[in-house]
Short mmCIF file of C-alpha atoms and ligand atoms in Angstrom, two decimals:
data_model
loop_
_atom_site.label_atom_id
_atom_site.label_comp_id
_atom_site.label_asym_id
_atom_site.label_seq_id
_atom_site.Cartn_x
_atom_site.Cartn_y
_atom_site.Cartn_z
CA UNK A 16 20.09 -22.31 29.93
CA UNK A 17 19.56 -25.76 30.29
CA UNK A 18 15.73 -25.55 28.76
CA UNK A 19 17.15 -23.59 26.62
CA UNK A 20 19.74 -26.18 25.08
CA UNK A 21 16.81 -28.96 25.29
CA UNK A 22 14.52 -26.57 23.06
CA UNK A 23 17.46 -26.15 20.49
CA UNK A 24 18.00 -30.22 20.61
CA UNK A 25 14.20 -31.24 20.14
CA UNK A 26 13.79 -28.75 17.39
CA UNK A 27 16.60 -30.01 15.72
CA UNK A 28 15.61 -33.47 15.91
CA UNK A 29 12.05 -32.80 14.47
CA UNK A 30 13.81 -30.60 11.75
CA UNK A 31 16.15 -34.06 10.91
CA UNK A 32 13.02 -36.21 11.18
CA UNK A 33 10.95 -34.30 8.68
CA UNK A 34 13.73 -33.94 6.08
CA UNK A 35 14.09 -30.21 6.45
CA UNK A 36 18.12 -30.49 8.02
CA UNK A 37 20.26 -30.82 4.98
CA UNK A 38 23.56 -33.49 5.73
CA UNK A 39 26.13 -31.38 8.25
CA UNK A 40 24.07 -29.11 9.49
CA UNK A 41 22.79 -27.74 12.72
CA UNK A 42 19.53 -25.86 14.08
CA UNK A 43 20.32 -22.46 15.77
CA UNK A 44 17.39 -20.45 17.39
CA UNK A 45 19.98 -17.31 16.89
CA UNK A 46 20.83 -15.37 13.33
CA UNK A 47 24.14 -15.05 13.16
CA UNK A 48 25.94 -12.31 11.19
CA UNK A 49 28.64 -13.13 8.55
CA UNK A 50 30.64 -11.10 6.05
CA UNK A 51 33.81 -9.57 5.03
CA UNK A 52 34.34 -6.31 5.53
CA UNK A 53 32.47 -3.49 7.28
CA UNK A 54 28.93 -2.55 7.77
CA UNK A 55 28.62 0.15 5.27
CA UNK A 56 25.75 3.19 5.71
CA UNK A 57 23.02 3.99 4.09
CA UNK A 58 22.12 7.25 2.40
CA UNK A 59 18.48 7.37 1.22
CA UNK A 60 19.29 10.53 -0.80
CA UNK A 61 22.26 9.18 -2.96
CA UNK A 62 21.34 5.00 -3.11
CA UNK A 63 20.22 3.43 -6.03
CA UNK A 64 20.00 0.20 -7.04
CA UNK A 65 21.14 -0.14 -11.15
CA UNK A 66 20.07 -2.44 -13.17
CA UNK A 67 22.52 -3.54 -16.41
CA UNK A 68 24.59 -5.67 -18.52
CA UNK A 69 22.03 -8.50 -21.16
CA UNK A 70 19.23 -6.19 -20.60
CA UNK A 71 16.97 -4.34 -23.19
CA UNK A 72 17.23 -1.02 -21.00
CA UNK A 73 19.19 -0.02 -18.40
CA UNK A 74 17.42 1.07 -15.03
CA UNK A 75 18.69 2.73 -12.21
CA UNK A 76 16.04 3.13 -9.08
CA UNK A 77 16.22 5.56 -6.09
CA UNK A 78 15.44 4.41 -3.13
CA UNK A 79 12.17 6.22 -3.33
CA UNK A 80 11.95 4.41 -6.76
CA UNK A 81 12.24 1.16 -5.67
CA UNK A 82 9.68 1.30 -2.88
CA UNK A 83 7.25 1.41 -5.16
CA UNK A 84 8.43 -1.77 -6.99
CA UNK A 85 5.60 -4.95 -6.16
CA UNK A 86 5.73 -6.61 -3.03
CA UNK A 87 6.29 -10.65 -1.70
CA UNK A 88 6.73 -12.17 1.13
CA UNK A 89 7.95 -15.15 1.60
CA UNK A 90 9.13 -17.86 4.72
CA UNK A 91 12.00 -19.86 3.94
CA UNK A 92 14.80 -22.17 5.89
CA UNK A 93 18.42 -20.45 5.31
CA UNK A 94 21.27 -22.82 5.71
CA UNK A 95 24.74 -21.63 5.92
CA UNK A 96 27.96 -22.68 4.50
CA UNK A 97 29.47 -22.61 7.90
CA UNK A 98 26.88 -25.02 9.42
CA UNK A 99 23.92 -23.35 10.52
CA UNK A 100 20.78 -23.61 9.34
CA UNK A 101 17.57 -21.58 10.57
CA UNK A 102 14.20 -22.47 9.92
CA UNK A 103 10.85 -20.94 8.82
CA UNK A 104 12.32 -17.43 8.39
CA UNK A 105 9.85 -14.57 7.17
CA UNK A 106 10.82 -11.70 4.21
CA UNK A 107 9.87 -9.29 2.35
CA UNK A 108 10.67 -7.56 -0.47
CA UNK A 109 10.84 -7.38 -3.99
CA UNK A 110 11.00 -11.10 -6.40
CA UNK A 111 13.02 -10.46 -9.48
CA UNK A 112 10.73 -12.96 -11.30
CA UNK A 113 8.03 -10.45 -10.63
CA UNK A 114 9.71 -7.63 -11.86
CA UNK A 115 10.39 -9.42 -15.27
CA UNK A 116 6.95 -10.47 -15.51
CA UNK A 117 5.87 -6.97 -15.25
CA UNK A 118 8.06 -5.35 -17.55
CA UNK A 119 10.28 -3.60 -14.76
CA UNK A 120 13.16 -5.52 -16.08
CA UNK A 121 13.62 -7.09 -19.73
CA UNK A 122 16.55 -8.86 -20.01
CA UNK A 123 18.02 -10.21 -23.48
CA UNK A 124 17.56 -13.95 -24.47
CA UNK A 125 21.34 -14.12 -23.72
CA UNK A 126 21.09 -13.59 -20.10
CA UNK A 127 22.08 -16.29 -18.34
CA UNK A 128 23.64 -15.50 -15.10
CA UNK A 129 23.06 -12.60 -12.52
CA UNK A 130 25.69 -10.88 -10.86
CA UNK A 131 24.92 -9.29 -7.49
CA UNK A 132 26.89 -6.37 -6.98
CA UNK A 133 27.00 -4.80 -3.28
CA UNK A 134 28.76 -2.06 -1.48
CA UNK A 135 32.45 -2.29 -1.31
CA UNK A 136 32.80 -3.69 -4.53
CA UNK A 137 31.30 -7.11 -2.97
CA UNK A 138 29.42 -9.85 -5.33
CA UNK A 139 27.99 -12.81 -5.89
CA UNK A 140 27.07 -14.53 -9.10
CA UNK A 141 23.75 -17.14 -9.15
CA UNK A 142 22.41 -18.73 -12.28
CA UNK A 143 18.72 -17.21 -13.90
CA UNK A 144 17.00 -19.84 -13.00
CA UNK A 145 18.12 -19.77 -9.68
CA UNK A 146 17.81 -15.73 -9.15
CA UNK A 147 13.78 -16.07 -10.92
CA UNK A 148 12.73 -18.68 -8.68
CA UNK A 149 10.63 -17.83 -5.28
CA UNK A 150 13.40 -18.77 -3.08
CA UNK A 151 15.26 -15.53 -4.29
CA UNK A 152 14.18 -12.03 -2.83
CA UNK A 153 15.59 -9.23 -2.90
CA UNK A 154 14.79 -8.33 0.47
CA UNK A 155 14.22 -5.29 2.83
CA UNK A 156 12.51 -6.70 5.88
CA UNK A 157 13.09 -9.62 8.30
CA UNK A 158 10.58 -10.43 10.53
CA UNK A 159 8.04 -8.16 10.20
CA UNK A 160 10.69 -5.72 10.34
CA UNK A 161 13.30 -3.05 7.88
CA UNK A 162 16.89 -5.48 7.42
CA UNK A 163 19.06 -4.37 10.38
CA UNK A 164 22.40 -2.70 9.18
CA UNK A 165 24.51 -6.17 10.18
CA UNK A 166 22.04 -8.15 7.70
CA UNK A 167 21.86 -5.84 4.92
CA UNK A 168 19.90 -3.12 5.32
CA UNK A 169 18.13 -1.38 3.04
CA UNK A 170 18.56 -4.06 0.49
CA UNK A 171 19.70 -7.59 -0.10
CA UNK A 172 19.05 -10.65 -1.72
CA UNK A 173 18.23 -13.75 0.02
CA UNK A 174 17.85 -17.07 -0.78
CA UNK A 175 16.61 -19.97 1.13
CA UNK A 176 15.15 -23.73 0.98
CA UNK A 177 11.18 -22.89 1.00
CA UNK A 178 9.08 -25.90 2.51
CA UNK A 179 7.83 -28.37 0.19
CA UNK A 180 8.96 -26.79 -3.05
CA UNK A 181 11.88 -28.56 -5.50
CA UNK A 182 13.54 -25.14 -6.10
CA UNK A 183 17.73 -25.80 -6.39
CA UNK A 184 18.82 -24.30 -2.92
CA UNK A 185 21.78 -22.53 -2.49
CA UNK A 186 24.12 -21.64 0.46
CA UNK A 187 23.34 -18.17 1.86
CA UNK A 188 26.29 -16.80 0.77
CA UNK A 189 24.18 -16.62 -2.53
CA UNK A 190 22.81 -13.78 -1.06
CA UNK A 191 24.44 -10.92 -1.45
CA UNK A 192 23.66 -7.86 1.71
CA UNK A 193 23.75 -4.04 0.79
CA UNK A 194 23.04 -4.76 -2.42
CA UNK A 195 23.25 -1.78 -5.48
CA UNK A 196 23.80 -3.33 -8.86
CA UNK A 197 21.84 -6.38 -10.81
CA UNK A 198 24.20 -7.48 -13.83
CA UNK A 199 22.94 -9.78 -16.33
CA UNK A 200 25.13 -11.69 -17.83
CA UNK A 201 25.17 -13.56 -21.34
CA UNK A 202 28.99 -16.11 -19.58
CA UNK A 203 29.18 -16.28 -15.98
CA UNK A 204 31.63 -14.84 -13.66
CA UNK A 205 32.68 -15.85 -10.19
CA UNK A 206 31.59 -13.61 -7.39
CA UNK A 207 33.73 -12.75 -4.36
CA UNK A 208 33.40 -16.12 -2.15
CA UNK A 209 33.62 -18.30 -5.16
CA UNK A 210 37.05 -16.65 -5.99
CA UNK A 211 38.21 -17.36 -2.78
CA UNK A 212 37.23 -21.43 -3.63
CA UNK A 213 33.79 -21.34 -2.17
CA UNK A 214 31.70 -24.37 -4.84
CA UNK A 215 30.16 -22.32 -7.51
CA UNK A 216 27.03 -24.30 -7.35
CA UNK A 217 26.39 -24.07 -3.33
CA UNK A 218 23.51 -26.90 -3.67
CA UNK A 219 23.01 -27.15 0.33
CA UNK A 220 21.26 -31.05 -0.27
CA UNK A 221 24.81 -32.46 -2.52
CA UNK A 222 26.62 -30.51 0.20
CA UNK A 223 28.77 -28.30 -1.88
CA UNK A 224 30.31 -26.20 0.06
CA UNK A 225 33.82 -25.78 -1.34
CA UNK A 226 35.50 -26.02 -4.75
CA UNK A 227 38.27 -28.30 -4.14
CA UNK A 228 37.72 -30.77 -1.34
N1 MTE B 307 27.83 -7.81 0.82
C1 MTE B 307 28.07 -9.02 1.35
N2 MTE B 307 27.06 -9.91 1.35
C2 MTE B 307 27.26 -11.14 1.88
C3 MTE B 307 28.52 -11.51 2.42
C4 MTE B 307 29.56 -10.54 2.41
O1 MTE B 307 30.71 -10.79 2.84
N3 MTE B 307 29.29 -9.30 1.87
N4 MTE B 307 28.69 -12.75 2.93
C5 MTE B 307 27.74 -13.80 2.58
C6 MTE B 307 27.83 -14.89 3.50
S1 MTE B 307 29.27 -15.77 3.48
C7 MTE B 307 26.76 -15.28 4.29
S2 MTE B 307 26.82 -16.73 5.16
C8 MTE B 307 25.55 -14.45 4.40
C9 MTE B 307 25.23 -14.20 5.85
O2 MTE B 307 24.06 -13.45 6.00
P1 MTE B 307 23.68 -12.95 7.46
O3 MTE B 307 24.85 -12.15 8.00
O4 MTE B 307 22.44 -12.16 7.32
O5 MTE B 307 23.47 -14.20 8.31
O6 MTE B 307 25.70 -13.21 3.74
C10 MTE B 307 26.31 -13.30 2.48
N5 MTE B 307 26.24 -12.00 1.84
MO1 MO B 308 28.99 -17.65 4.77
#
């Protein structure tokens, strides 16, 4: 317990030293869970993931489907709203900037803001710029290994601070679990923790955690 405690400390401390702990947070060794609402299931049969709003063409991907999208993996430093951060955390999955490159997805000039839309009628709205860069996945594994249900599983996005890169980085929250909808949007539109006064913004270095404080 007591090594334990130490190890947490000294990582923290090397974390501070190098730059990587942005102002009120802590190191946990842990990955805590957080949402509202319940864990919903998954149904590989009757999930899709649908793709609308400032687009050229709509898409809507089965599970199946969406497998086959390309693959990245990337490592990445999540910080949470409600003080945690965790370091040099590994994904993989699917990068939306990818998937324009390619042609999956053409959106219209006027998109300007992504809404992600999850089960139970959860969501979370990012800027472009912010869903295209790397430190945005739409995720299905953690570690080597599939999401587990309480983080999201089969899909979610992700976003994170990734070592040495100048990428605007977000609270988690900006990350929306069980994802099933990607809506383009030509004005934006506050997702489910902004409504409830969480900053818009959510830059983790100007600490911008909450709307009004
Ligand atoms: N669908 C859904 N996604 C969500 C949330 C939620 O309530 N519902 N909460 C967000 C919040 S507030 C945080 S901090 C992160 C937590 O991710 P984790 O549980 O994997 O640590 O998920 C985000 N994504
Ligand atoms: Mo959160």
């Amino acid at each position: 317990m007591l090594n334990k405690l130490f190890g947490r400390r000294d990582d923290e401390d090397e974390k501070r030293q190098s730059g990587r702990l942005p102002p009120g947070q802590s190191l946990t060794q842990r990955f805590p869970v957080l949402h509202y609402g319940p864990v919903p299931s998954f149904n590989p049969q009757t999930w899709s993931l649908r793709v609308f709003g400032e687009v050229e063409q709509e898409v809507t991907w089965t599970w199946e489907q969406f497998n086959q999208l390309p693959r990245t993996q990337i490592t990445m430093d999540l910080h949470c709203v409600t003080r945690w951060s965790k370091f040099d955390t590994a994904w993989e999955g699917v990068a939306l900037a990818t998937l324009i490159a390619e042609g999956f997805i053409k959106p219209k000039p006027s998109a300007r803001y992504l809404l992600q839309h999850c089960e139970n009628d959860f969501t979370v709205n990012i800027p472009i710029e912010v869903a295209l860069a790397p430190n945005f996945l739409l995720a299905t594994h953690y570690d080597g290994q599939p999401l587990s249900p309480d983080h999201g599983y089969p899909l979610r996005g992700v976003i994170g601070h990734i070592v040495g890169s100048e990428h605007k980085t977000p609270y988690l929250w900006k990350g929306g679990k069980w994802l099933r909808g990607l809506e383009f949007m030509a004005q934006d539109r506050l997702g489910f923790w902004e409504q409830a006064g969480y900053h818009n913004e959510a830059d983790v270095w100007k600490e911008e955690r909450f709307a009004y404080d």
